[in-house]
C-alpha positions as a Markdown table, in Angstrom:
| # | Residue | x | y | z |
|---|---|---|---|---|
| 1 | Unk | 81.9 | 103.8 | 105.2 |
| 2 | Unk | 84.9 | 104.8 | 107.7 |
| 3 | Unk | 82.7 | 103.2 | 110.5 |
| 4 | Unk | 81.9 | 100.0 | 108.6 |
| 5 | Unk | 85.8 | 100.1 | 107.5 |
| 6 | Unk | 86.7 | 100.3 | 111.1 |
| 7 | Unk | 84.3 | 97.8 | 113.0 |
| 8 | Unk | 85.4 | 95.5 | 110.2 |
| 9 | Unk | 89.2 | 95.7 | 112.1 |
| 10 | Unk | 87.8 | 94.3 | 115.4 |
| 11 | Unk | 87.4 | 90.9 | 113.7 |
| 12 | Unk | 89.8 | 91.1 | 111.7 |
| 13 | Unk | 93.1 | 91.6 | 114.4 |
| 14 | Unk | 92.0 | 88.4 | 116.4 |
| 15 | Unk | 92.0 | 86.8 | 113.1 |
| 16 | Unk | 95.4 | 88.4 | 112.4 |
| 17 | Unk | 96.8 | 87.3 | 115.8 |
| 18 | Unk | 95.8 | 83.2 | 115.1 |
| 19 | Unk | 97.2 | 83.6 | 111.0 |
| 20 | Unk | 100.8 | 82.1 | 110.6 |
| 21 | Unk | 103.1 | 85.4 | 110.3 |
| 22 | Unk | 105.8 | 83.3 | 109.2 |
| 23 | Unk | 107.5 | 79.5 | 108.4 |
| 24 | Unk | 110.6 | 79.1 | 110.4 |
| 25 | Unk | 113.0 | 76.2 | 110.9 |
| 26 | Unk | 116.6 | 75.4 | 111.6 |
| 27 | Unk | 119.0 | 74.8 | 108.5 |
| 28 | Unk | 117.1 | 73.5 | 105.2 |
| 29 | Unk | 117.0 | 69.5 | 107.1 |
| 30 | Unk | 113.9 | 70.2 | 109.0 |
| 31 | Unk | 110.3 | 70.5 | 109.3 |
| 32 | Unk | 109.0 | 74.6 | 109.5 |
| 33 | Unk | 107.0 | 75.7 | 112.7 |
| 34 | Unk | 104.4 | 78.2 | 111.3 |
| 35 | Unk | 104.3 | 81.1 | 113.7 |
| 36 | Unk | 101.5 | 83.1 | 114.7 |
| 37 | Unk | 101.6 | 86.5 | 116.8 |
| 38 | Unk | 100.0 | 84.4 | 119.7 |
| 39 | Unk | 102.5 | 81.4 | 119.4 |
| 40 | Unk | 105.1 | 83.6 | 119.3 |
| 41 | Unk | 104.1 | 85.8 | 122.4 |
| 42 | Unk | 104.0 | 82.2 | 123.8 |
| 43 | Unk | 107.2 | 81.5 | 123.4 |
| 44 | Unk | 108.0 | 85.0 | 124.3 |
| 45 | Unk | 106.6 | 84.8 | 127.6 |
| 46 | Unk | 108.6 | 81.4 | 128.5 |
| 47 | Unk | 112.0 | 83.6 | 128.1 |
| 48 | Unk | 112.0 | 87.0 | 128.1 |
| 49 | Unk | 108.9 | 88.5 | 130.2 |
| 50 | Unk | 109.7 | 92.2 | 129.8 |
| 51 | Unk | 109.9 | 91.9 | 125.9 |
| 52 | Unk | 106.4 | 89.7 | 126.0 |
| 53 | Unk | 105.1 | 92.8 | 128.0 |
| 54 | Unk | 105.7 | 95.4 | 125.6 |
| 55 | Unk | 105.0 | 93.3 | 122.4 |
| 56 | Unk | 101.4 | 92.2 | 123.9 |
| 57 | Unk | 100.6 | 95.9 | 124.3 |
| 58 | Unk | 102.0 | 96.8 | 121.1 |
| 59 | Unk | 100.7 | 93.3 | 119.2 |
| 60 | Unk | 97.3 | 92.9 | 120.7 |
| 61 | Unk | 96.5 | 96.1 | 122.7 |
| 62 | Unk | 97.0 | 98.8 | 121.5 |
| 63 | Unk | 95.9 | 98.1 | 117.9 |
| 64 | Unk | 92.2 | 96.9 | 119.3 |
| 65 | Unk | 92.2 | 100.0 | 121.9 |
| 66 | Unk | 92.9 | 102.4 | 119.5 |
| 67 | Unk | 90.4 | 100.5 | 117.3 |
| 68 | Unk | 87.8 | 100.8 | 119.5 |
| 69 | Unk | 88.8 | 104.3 | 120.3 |
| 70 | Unk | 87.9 | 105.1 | 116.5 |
| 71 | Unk | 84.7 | 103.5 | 116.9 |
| 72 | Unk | 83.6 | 105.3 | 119.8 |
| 73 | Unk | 84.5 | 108.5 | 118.2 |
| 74 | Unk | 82.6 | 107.6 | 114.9 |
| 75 | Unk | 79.4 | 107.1 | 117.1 |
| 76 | Unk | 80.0 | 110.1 | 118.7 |
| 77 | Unk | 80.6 | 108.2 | 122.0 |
| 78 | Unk | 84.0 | 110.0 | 122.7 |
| 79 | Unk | 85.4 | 113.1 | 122.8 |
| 80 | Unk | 87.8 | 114.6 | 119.6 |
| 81 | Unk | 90.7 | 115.8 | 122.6 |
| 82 | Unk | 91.1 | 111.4 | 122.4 |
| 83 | Unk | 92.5 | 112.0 | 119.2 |
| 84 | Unk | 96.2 | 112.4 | 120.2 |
| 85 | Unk | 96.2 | 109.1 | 122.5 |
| 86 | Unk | 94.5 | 107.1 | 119.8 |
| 87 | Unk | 97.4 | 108.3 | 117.5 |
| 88 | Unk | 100.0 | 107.1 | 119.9 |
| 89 | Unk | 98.8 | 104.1 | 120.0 |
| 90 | Unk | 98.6 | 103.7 | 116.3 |
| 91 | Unk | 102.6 | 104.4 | 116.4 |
| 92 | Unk | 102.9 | 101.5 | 119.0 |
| 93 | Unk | 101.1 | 99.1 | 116.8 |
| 94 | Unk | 103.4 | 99.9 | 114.0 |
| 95 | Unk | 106.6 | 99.2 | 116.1 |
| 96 | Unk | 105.3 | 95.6 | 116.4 |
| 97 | Unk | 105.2 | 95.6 | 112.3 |
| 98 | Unk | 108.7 | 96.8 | 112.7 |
| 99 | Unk | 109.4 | 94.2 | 115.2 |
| 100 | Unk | 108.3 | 91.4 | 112.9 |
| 101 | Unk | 110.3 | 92.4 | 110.4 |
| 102 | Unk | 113.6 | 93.2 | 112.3 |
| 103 | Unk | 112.7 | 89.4 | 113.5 |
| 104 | Unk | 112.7 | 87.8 | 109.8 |
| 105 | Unk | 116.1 | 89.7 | 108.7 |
| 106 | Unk | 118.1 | 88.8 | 111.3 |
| 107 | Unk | 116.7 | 85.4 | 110.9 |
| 108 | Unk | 117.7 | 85.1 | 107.2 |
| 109 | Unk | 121.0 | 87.0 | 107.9 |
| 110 | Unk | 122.1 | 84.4 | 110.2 |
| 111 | Unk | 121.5 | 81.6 | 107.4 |
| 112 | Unk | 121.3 | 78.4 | 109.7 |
| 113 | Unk | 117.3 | 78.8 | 109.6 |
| 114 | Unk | 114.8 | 79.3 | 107.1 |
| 115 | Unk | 112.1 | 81.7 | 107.3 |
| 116 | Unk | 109.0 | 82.2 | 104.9 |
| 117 | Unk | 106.8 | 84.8 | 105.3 |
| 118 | Unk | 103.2 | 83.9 | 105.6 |
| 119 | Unk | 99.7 | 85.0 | 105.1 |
| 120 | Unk | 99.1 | 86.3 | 108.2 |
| 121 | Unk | 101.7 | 89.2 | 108.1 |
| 122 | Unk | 100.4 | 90.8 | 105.2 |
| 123 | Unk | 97.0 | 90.3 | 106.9 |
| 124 | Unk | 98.7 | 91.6 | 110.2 |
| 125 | Unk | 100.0 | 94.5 | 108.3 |
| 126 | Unk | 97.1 | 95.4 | 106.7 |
| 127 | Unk | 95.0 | 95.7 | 109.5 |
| 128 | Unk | 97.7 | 98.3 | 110.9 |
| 129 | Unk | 97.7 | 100.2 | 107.8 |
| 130 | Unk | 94.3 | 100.1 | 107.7 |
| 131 | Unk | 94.2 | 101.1 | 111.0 |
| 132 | Unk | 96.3 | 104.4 | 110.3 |
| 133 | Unk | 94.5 | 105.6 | 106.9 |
| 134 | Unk | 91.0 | 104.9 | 108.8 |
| 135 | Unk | 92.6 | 107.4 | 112.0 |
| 136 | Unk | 94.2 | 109.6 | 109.5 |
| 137 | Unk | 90.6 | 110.0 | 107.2 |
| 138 | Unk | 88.8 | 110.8 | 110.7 |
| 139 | Unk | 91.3 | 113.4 | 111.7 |
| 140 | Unk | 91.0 | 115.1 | 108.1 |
| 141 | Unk | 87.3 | 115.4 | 108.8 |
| 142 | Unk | 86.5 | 112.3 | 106.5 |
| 143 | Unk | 84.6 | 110.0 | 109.6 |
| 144 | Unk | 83.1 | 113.0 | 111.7 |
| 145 | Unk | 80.1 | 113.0 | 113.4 |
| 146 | Unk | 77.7 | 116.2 | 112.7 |
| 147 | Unk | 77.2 | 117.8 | 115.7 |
| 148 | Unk | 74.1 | 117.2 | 118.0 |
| 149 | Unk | 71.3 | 119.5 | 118.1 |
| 150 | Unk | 69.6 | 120.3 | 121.4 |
């Protein structure tokens, strides 16, 4: 069930990456934008490449490595000593949840735009969460492979 719960997560992130996170728009008058984790790493790139760096690794990357890490592990693919790497990279997904949100209250704090959340974060948050119990239910001996016999 832990490996069937975890292969699910690779199609679900891409999916999470293309959902609108959020509505945004300047002051009430106007139209909102919905913003994705890829259209907003877009616009990320076109000012700020250092920030677009490090929320790409922690948006895309390291969720789906550590994913895959899992996956390997639960097929007995990979070694256990992976364990602490895959963790670390579990906290770097989370700081791009934090990210987000840091994002939509400074947004709403300002009060000359509007910001709705959307679908996609709750997806987007899901899959991290997910992503953690599924990592923490291996390391409590929940996914485990039995051990080969020669």
């Amino acid at each position: 069930m832990l490996r069937l719960a975890n292969l699910s997560l690779l199609l679900l992130f891409p999916l999470a990456w293309f959902a609108p996170l959020m509505r945004a728009g300047m002051l009430p008058l106007f139209g909102l934008s919905e913003i994705s984790v890829l259209s907003g790493l877009q616009a990320l790139w076109q000012t700020d490449v250092f920030l677009a760096l490090l929320v790409t690794f922690c948006a895309l990357f390291a969720p789906y490595l550590k994913t895959i890490g899992l996956a390997l592990l639960h097929f007995g693919l990979l070694s256990h000593r992976a364990l602490p790497a895959l963790h670390l990279l579990g906290k770097l997904a989370m700081a791009d949840i934090f990210l987000i949100a840091l994002y939509i209250v400074v947004l709403k704090g300002i009060g000359l735009a509007t910001v709705e959340t959307a679908w996609g974060l709750y997806l987007f948050t899901a899959c991290i969460l997910a992503s953690l119990a599924i990592s923490l239910l291996h390391s409590a001996g929940w996914g485990s492979t039995p051990p080969a016999t020669p």
